[in-house]
């Protein structure tokens, strides 16, 4: 993959890490519930594992499609999937519960992270970079891209979780946090446009 693709994958990792729906809010909740920074820290690895599995499978699916259909068909499919997800995030109201009130074991956190990342189309957002320049996505390419993306994502999530836990508290989210769902939807739409115009 090119330097631009790697930079894009890393940038999306930071974007995902800042989104409370990707897990840092749940880590803060674990810390607040147990009154422990250690609980916050222990919540992060399973969240990272679930996210890695979700984006990795999306990239592997794109790679598998490239072996049976043309690059253009994969690109058109990625555009359609991103556009549908963008519309869904904008048109359908989404209510996130109070995740900080829940107690989850590590395997449940990993499963929750996998399902949330998949439902939000996290892996789909990497497809413009995965199919750029007619690069075929092999297992090692998908694993490397997912690892880079998830490493940056969990670093951003950890920094945000610690900042919220130590400095601002979750009450800030009610009055000062941006509408992450709307930003997410616009990012999905931008990914669809970027994918459509890749050469």
XYZ file of C-alpha atoms in Angstrom:
199
model
C 0.000 0.000 0.000
C 1.094 3.556 -0.691
C 2.042 6.129 1.889
C -1.239 7.935 1.257
C -3.212 4.752 1.914
C -1.336 4.102 5.173
C -1.857 7.707 6.275
C -5.568 7.428 5.500
C -5.908 4.159 7.396
C -4.145 5.702 10.399
C -6.242 8.890 10.216
C -9.429 6.830 10.205
C -8.082 4.989 13.242
C -7.782 8.302 15.104
C -11.279 9.288 13.968
C -12.733 6.001 15.145
C -10.891 6.266 18.447
C -12.490 9.659 19.154
C -16.000 8.342 18.493
C -17.634 7.365 21.819
C -19.609 4.636 20.015
C -16.339 2.771 19.327
C -15.653 2.086 22.996
C -13.839 4.766 24.962
C -17.097 5.734 26.694
C -17.527 2.139 27.800
C -13.975 2.129 29.169
C -14.707 5.330 31.099
C -17.860 3.689 32.413
C -15.902 0.677 33.629
C -13.481 2.977 35.433
C -16.245 5.042 37.034
C -18.276 2.007 38.031
C -15.345 0.421 39.838
C -13.694 3.686 40.846
C -10.473 2.484 39.270
C -8.145 3.626 36.488
C -7.069 0.003 36.234
C -10.603 -1.051 35.247
C -10.554 1.604 32.527
C -7.213 0.322 31.227
C -8.344 -3.329 31.289
C -11.414 -2.490 29.200
C -9.320 -1.199 26.294
C -7.606 -4.387 24.979
C -10.847 -6.342 24.376
C -12.351 -3.262 22.709
C -9.292 -3.123 20.436
C -9.559 -6.856 19.687
C -13.197 -6.579 18.629
C -12.467 -3.568 16.416
C -9.477 -5.320 14.827
C -11.583 -8.386 14.031
C -14.346 -6.273 12.482
C -12.156 -4.176 10.180
C -9.923 -7.139 9.365
C -12.887 -9.238 8.217
C -14.198 -6.356 6.093
C -10.817 -6.051 4.371
C -10.555 -9.822 3.875
C -14.046 -9.844 2.355
C -12.961 -7.119 -0.080
C -9.866 -9.148 -0.941
C -11.932 -12.279 -1.520
C -14.242 -10.378 -3.846
C -11.260 -9.124 -5.832
C -10.416 -12.725 -6.764
C -13.792 -13.364 -8.402
C -14.934 -9.976 -9.704
C -13.234 -6.965 -11.237
C -11.663 -4.165 -9.211
C -14.340 -1.867 -10.590
C -17.094 -4.121 -9.259
C -15.465 -4.169 -5.814
C -15.220 -0.378 -5.930
C -18.879 0.003 -6.957
C -19.898 -2.405 -4.185
C -17.893 -0.402 -1.656
C -19.532 2.834 -2.860
C -22.993 1.295 -2.516
C -22.290 -0.091 0.957
C -20.830 3.204 2.202
C -23.716 5.200 0.735
C -26.310 2.925 2.349
C -24.571 3.156 5.719
C -24.343 6.949 5.423
C -28.047 7.202 4.631
C -28.903 4.841 7.485
C -26.877 6.861 10.011
C -28.539 10.118 8.889
C -32.112 8.943 8.311
C -32.669 6.483 11.149
C -32.543 7.801 14.731
C -29.985 5.933 16.809
C -30.190 5.752 20.548
C -27.187 4.623 22.497
C -28.023 3.393 25.924
C -26.084 4.138 29.078
C -23.097 1.835 28.548
C -21.339 3.116 31.670
C -24.112 1.479 33.734
C -23.294 -1.968 32.367
C -20.749 -4.434 33.612
C -19.096 -6.630 30.993
C -16.511 -9.365 31.080
C -13.570 -9.119 28.680
C -15.067 -11.493 26.110
C -18.350 -9.552 26.214
C -16.480 -6.289 25.650
C -14.692 -7.813 22.648
C -17.969 -9.078 21.187
C -19.666 -5.721 21.837
C -16.797 -3.902 20.113
C -16.934 -6.259 17.133
C -20.688 -5.808 16.726
C -20.587 -2.020 17.169
C -17.689 -1.612 14.732
C -19.456 -3.801 12.191
C -22.830 -2.090 12.639
C -21.225 1.335 12.234
C -19.427 0.278 9.048
C -15.950 0.845 10.508
C -14.335 -1.647 8.135
C -16.207 -0.231 5.160
C -14.542 3.114 5.727
C -11.154 1.511 5.051
C -12.205 0.162 1.652
C -11.331 3.329 -0.328
C -7.738 2.868 0.832
C -7.775 -0.914 0.456
C -8.864 -0.801 -3.191
C -6.859 2.304 -4.154
C -4.611 1.906 -7.175
C -6.010 -1.551 -7.986
C -4.092 -3.084 -5.088
C -5.207 -6.616 -4.311
C -5.916 -7.158 -0.630
C -4.201 -10.319 0.602
C -4.339 -11.764 4.117
C -1.087 -10.124 5.194
C -2.129 -6.778 3.675
C -5.490 -6.903 5.464
C -3.829 -7.875 8.741
C -1.249 -5.076 8.480
C -3.890 -2.465 7.607
C -6.199 -3.625 10.401
C -3.317 -3.633 12.899
C -2.179 -0.113 11.972
C -5.746 1.190 12.044
C -6.613 -0.467 15.353
C -3.367 0.621 17.023
C -4.063 4.266 16.218
C -7.746 3.835 17.104
C -7.072 2.401 20.564
C -4.373 4.990 21.281
C -6.861 7.786 20.486
C -9.594 6.031 22.465
C -7.303 5.549 25.464
C -6.195 9.193 25.442
C -9.816 10.358 25.207
C -10.976 7.965 27.928
C -8.251 9.072 30.344
C -8.947 12.745 29.610
C -12.688 12.347 30.205
C -12.166 10.176 33.308
C -9.524 12.404 34.898
C -10.479 15.905 33.752
C -13.936 16.563 32.345
C -16.206 13.717 33.469
C -19.065 12.208 31.478
C -21.445 15.085 32.304
C -19.531 17.084 29.677
C -20.916 14.805 26.969
C -24.455 16.046 27.590
C -23.597 19.680 26.912
C -20.319 19.874 25.031
C -19.743 16.830 22.815
C -20.327 16.924 19.083
C -22.964 14.757 17.404
C -20.700 11.817 16.580
C -23.426 9.947 14.654
C -23.869 12.845 12.217
C -20.115 13.247 11.731
C -19.866 9.484 11.214
C -22.568 9.571 8.538
C -20.854 12.403 6.670
C -17.549 10.523 6.857
C -19.203 7.421 5.365
C -20.628 9.546 2.547
C -17.218 11.111 1.939
C -15.737 7.603 1.785
C -18.313 6.641 -0.847
C -17.407 9.685 -2.965
C -13.675 9.035 -2.564
C -14.123 5.405 -3.589
C -16.218 6.371 -6.619
C -13.490 8.610 -8.007
C -10.481 6.370 -7.325
C -8.567 5.597 -10.502
